[in-house]
Short mmCIF file of C-alpha atoms in Angstrom, two decimals:
data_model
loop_
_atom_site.label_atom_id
_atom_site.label_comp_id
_atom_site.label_asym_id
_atom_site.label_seq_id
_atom_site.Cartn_x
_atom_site.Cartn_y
_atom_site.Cartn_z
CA UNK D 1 136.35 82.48 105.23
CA UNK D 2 132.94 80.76 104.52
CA UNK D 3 131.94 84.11 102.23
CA UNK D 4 135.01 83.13 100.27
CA UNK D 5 134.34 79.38 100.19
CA UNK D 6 130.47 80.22 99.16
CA UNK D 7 130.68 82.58 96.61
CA UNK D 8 133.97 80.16 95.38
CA UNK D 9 131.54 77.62 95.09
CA UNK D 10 129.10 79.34 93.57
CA UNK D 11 130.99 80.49 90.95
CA UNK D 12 132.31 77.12 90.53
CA UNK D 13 128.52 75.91 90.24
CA UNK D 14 127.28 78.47 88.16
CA UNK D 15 129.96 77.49 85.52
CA UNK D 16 129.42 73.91 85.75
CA UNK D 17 125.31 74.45 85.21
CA UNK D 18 126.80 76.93 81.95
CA UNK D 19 128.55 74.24 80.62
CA UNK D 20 125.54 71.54 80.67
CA UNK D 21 123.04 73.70 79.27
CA UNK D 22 125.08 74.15 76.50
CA UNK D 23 126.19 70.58 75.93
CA UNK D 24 122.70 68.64 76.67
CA UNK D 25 120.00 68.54 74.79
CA UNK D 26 118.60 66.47 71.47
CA UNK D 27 121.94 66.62 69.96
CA UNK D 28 124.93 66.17 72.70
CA UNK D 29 127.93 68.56 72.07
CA UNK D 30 131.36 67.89 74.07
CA UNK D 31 132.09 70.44 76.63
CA UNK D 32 135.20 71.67 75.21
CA UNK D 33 133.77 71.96 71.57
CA UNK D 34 130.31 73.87 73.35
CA UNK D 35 132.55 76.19 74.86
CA UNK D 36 134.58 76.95 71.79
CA UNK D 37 131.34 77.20 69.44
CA UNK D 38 130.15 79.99 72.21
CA UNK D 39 132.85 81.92 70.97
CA UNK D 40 131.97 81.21 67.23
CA UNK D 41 134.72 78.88 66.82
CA UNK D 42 134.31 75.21 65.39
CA UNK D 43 131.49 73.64 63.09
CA UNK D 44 129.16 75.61 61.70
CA UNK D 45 126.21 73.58 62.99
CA UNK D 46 127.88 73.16 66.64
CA UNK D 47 127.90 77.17 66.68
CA UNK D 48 124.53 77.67 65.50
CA UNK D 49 122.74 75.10 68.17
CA UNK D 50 125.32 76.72 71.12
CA UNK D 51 124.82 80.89 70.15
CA UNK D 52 121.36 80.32 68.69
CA UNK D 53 119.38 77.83 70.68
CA UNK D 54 121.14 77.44 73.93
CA UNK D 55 123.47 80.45 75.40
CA UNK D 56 120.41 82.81 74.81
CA UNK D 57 118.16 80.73 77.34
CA UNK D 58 120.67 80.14 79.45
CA UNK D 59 122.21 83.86 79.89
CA UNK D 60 118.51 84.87 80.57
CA UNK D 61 117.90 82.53 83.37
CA UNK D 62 121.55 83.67 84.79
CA UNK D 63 120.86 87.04 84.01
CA UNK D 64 116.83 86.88 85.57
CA UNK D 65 118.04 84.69 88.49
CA UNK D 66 120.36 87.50 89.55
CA UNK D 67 117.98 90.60 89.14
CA UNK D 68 115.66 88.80 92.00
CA UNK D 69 118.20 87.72 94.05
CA UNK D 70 119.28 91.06 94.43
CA UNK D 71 115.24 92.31 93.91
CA UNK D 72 114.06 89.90 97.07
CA UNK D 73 117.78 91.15 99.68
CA UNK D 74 116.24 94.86 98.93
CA UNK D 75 112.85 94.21 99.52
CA UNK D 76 113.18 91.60 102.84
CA UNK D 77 115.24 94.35 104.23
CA UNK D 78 113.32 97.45 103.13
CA UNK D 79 109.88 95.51 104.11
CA UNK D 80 111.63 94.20 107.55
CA UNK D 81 109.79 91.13 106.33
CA UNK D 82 111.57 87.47 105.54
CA UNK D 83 108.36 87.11 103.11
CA UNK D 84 108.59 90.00 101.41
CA UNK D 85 109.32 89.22 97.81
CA UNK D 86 108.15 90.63 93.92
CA UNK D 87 104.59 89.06 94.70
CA UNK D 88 104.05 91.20 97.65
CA UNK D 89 104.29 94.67 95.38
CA UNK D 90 102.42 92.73 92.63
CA UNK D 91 105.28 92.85 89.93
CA UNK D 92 105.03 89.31 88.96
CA UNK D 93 100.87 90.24 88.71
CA UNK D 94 102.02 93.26 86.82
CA UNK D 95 104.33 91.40 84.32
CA UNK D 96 101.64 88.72 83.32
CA UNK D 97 99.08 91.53 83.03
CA UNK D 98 101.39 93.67 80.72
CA UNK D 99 102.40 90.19 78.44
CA UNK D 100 99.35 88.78 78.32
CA UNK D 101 97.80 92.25 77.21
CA UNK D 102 100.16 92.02 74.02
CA UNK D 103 99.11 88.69 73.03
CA UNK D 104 95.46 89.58 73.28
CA UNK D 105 96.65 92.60 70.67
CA UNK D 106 98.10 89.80 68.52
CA UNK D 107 101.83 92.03 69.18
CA UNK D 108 105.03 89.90 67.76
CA UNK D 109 106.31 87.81 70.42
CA UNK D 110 109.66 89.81 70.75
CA UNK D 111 107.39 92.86 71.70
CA UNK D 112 106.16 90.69 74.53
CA UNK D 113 108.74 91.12 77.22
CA UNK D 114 108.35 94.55 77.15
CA UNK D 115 104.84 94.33 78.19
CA UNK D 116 106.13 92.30 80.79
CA UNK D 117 108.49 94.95 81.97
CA UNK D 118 106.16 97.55 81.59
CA UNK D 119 103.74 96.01 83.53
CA UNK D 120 105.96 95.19 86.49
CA UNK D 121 106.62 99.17 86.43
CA UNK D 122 102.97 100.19 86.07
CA UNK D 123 102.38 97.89 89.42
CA UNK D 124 104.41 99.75 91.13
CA UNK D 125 103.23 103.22 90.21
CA UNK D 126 99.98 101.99 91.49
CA UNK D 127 101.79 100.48 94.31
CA UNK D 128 103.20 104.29 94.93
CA UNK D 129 100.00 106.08 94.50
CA UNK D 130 97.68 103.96 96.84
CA UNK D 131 100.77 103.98 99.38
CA UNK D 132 102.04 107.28 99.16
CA UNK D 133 99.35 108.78 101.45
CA UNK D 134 101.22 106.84 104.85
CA UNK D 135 104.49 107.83 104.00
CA UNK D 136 105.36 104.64 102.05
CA UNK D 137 104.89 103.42 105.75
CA UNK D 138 106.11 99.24 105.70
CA UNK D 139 102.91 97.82 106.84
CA UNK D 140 100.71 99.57 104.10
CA UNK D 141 103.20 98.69 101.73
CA UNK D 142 102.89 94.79 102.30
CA UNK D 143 98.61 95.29 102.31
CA UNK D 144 98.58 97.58 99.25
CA UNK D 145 101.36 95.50 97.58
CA UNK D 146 99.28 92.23 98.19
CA UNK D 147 95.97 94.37 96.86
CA UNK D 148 97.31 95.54 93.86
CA UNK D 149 98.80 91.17 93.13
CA UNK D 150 95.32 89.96 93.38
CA UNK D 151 93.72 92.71 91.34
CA UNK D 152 96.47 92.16 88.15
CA UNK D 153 95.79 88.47 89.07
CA UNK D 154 92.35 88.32 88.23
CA UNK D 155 92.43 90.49 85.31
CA UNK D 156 95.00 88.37 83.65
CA UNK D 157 92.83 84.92 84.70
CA UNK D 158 89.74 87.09 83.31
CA UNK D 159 91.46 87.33 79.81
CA UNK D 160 93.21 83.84 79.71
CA UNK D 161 89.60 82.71 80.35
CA UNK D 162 88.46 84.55 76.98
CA UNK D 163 91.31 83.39 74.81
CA UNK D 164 91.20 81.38 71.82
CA UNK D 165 92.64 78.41 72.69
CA UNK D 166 95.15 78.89 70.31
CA UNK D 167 97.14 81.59 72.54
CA UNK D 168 96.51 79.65 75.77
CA UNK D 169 100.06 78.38 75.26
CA UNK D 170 101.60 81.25 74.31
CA UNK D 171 99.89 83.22 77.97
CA UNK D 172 101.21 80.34 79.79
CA UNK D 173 104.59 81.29 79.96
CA UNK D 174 103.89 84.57 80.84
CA UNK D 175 101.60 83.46 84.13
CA UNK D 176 103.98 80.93 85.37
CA UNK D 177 107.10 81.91 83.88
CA UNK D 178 109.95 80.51 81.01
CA UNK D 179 112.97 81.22 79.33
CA UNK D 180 111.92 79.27 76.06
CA UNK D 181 112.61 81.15 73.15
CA UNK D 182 115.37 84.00 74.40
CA UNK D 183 116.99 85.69 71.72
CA UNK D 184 120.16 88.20 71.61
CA UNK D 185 117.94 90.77 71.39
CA UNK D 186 116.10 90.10 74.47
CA UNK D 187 119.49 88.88 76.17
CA UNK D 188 121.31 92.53 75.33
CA UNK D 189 118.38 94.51 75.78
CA UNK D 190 117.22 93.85 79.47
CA UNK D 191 120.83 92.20 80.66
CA UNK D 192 122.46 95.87 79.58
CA UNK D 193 119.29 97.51 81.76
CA UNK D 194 120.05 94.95 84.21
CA UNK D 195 123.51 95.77 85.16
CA UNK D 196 122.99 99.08 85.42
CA UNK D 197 120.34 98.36 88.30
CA UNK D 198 122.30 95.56 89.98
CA UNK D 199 125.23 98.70 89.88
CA UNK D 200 122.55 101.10 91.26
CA UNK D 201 121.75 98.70 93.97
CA UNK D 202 125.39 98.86 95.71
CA UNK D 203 125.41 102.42 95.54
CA UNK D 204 122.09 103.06 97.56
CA UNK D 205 123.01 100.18 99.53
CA UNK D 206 124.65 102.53 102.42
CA UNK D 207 121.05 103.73 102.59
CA UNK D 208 119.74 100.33 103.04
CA UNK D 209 121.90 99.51 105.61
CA UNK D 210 121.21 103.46 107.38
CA UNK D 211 117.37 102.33 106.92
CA UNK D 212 117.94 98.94 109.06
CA UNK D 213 118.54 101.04 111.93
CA UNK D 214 115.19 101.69 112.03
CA UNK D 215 113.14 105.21 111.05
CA UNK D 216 113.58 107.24 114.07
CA UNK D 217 117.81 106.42 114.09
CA UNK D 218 118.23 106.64 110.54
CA UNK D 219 115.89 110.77 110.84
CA UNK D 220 118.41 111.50 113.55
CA UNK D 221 121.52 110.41 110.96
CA UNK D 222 119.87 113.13 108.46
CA UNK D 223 118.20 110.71 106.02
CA UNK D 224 114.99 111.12 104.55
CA UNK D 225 113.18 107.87 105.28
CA UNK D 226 109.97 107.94 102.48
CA UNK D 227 112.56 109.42 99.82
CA UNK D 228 115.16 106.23 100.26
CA UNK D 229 112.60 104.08 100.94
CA UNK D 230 110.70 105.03 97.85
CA UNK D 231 114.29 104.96 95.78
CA UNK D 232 114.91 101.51 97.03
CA UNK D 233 111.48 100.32 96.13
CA UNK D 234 111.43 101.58 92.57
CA UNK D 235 114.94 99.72 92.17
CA UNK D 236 113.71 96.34 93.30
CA UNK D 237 110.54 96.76 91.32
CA UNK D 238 112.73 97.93 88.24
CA UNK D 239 114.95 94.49 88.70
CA UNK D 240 112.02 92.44 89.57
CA UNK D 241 110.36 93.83 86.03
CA UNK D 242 113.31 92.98 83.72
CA UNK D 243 113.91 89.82 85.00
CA UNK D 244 110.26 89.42 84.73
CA UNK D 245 110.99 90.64 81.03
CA UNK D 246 113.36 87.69 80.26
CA UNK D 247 111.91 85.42 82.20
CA UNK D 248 108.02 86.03 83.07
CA UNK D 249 106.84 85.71 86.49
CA UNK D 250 109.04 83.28 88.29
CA UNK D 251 108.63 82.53 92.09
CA UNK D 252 110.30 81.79 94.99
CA UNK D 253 113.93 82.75 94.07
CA UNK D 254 113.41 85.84 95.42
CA UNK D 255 111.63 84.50 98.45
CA UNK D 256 114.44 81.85 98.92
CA UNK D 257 117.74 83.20 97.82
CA UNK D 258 118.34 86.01 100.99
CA UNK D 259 117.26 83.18 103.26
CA UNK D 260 120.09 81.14 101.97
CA UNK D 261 122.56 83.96 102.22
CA UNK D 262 121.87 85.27 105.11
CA UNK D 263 122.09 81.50 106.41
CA UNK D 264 125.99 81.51 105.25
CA UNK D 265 126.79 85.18 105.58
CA UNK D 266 125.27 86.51 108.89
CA UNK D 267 124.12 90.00 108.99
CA UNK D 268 124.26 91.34 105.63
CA UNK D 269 126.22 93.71 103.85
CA UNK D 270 127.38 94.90 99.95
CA UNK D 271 128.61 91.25 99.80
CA UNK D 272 125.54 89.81 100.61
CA UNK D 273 123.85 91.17 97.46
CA UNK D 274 126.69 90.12 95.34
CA UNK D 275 126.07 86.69 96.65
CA UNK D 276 122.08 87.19 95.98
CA UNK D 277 122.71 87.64 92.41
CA UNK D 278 125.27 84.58 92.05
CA UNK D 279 122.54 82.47 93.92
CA UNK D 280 119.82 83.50 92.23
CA UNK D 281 121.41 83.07 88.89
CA UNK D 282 122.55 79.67 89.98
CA UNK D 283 118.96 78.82 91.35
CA UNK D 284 117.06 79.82 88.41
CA UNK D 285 119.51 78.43 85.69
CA UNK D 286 119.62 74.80 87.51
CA UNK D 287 115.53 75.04 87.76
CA UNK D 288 115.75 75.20 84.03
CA UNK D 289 117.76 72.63 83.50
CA UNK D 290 115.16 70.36 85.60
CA UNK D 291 112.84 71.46 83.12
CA UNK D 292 114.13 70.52 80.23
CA UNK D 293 116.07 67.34 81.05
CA UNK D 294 114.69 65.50 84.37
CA UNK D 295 111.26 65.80 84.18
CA UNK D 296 109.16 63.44 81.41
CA UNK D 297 106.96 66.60 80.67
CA UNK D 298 107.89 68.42 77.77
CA UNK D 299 107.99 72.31 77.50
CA UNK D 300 106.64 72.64 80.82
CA UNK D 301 107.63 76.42 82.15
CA UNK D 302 110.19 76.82 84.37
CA UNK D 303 108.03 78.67 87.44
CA UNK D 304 106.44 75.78 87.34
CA UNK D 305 109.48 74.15 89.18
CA UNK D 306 110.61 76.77 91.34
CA UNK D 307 106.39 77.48 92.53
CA UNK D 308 106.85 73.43 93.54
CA UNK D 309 109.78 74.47 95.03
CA UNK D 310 108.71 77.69 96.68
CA UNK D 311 105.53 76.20 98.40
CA UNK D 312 106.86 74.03 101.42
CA UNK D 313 109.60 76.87 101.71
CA UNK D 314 107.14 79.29 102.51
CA UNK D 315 104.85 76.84 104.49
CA UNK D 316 108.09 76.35 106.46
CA UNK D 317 109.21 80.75 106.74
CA UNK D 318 105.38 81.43 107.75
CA UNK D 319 105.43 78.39 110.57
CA UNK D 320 108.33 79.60 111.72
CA UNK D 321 107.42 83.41 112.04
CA UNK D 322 104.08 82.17 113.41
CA UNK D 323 105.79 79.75 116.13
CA UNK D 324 106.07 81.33 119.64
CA UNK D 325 109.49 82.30 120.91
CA UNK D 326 110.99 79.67 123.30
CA UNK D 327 111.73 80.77 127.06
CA UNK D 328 114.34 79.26 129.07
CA UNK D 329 113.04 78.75 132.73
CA UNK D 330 115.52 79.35 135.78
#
């Protein structure tokens, strides 16, 4: 009953944050006429600001917010880790590297999410290579994953550092993350790529669930352990990179969001990632909202929220996996 009541209410949240986005801003639209201009009906200028200006931004954050849901329930579970999350493989390193790299070039800035995404993906084929030698074992996953962040790292803070100052704005959304500036194009692109990953991801999620068992029970049930662990690594690096694509790299929503559901659900299941994506989407759209309407600082990126957010969170999941385990005394 509480599934039901959760993923009611996130739906029921998810549409409310849809509806403000698209009525708030420097010119105030009414709900009802917002929601008719998104269909192209109404005043001209009332269906311009809505298709234009604000259902692009906002579809990316829903649609980014859902691919690392989903991306951080894979990887927690594949890792056995409640800190595993994009960072640890070094996608988010890998999409900063691969956008910032096309604004050195001087590329168009609608070419620049697809650096993004094809960084996140070259991470991860160095990710593979450097792992590949142990069996894609989980432990020198996490330590080649965390090598690989801090190398992309400090090549992208090498070329901010040697920027003109006149792109230093422009890299900033692609260190901290931002969904300033979606268009269609963008939207349709990586959403259409999305959904066929977030589809991918229930079908291999039987061999999730087989891998939970453990290595040695899921051999004995006949499945290869490297090959579905290397399938299910490659997916949450490919959703990790496209949301990365729409949205640069944003933290802690998929650090925080299998927490939350596995705090309402229990053990998880096919329904839990369903519920990843709808709170992920949620979290990430209502972080942008922050941004642009509660906070006196103007166009400041929306990672910058959710890193504020995701510090004490993972203060508080490393204290507690550091804490000793309570013993009850006769």
């Amino acid at each position: 009953m509480r599934v039901l009541v959760f993923a009611a209410s996130g739906l029921v949240a998810l549409f409310v944050l849809l509806t403000v986005s698209l009525t708030t801003g420097e010119m105030r639209i009414p709900a009802a006429t917002a929601l008719r201009a998104l269909v192209g009906l109404g005043d001209a200028g009332d269906v311009l600001v809505v298709q234009q200006f604000r259902a692009p931004r906002s579809i990316a954050a829903i649609v980014g917010g859902a691919g690392l849901g989903v991306a951080g329930c894979v990887l927690q579970r594949l890792f056995r880790n409640p800190l595993a999350s994009p960072d640890v493989m070094g996608v988010t390193g890998g999409a900063s590297l691969g956008a910032v790299a096309l604004i050195a070039a001087g590329a168009s800035q609608t070419l620049v999410p697809l650096g993004a995404l094809g960084g996140g993906l070259l991470s991860a084929l160095l990710l593979g290579v450097f792992a590949w030698g142990s069996g894609l074992a989980v432990t020198r996953l996490v330590l080649t994953g965390l090598a690989v962040q801090a190398g992309l790292a400090a090549a992208v803070n090498l070329m901010i550092v040697r920027f003109p100052a006149e792109l230093a704005g422009s890299a900033l959304q692609w260190t901290t993350g931002s969904v300033y500036g979606r268009t269609w194009t963008e939207v349709w692109g990586a959403g259409g790529a999305m959904v066929l990953a977030l589809a991918a991801a229930f079908v291999l999620h039987r061999r999730l669930a087989v891998l939970d068992l453990g290595d040695d029970s899921a051999g004995a049930l006949g499945l290869n352990t490297s090959t579905a662990r290397l399938q299910l690594l490659v997916l949450a690096v490919v959703l990790a990179s496209l949301a990365a694509a729409l949205a640069g790299p944003v933290t802690f929503v998929a650090l925080a969001v299998p927490h939350i559901v596995r705090f309402v659900t229990g053990p998880p299941t096919a329904v839990s990632l369903a519920l990843a994506g709808l709170t992920g989407a949620a979290l990430l759209l209502a972080s942008d909202l922050v941004v642009q309407h509660l906070l006196p600082i103007e166009g400041l990126p929306v990672g910058a929220v959710t890193a504020t957010l995701g510090a004490p969170w993972l203060l508080v999941l490393m204290f507690r996996q550091s804490s000793p385990v309570k013993r009850s005394h006769a």
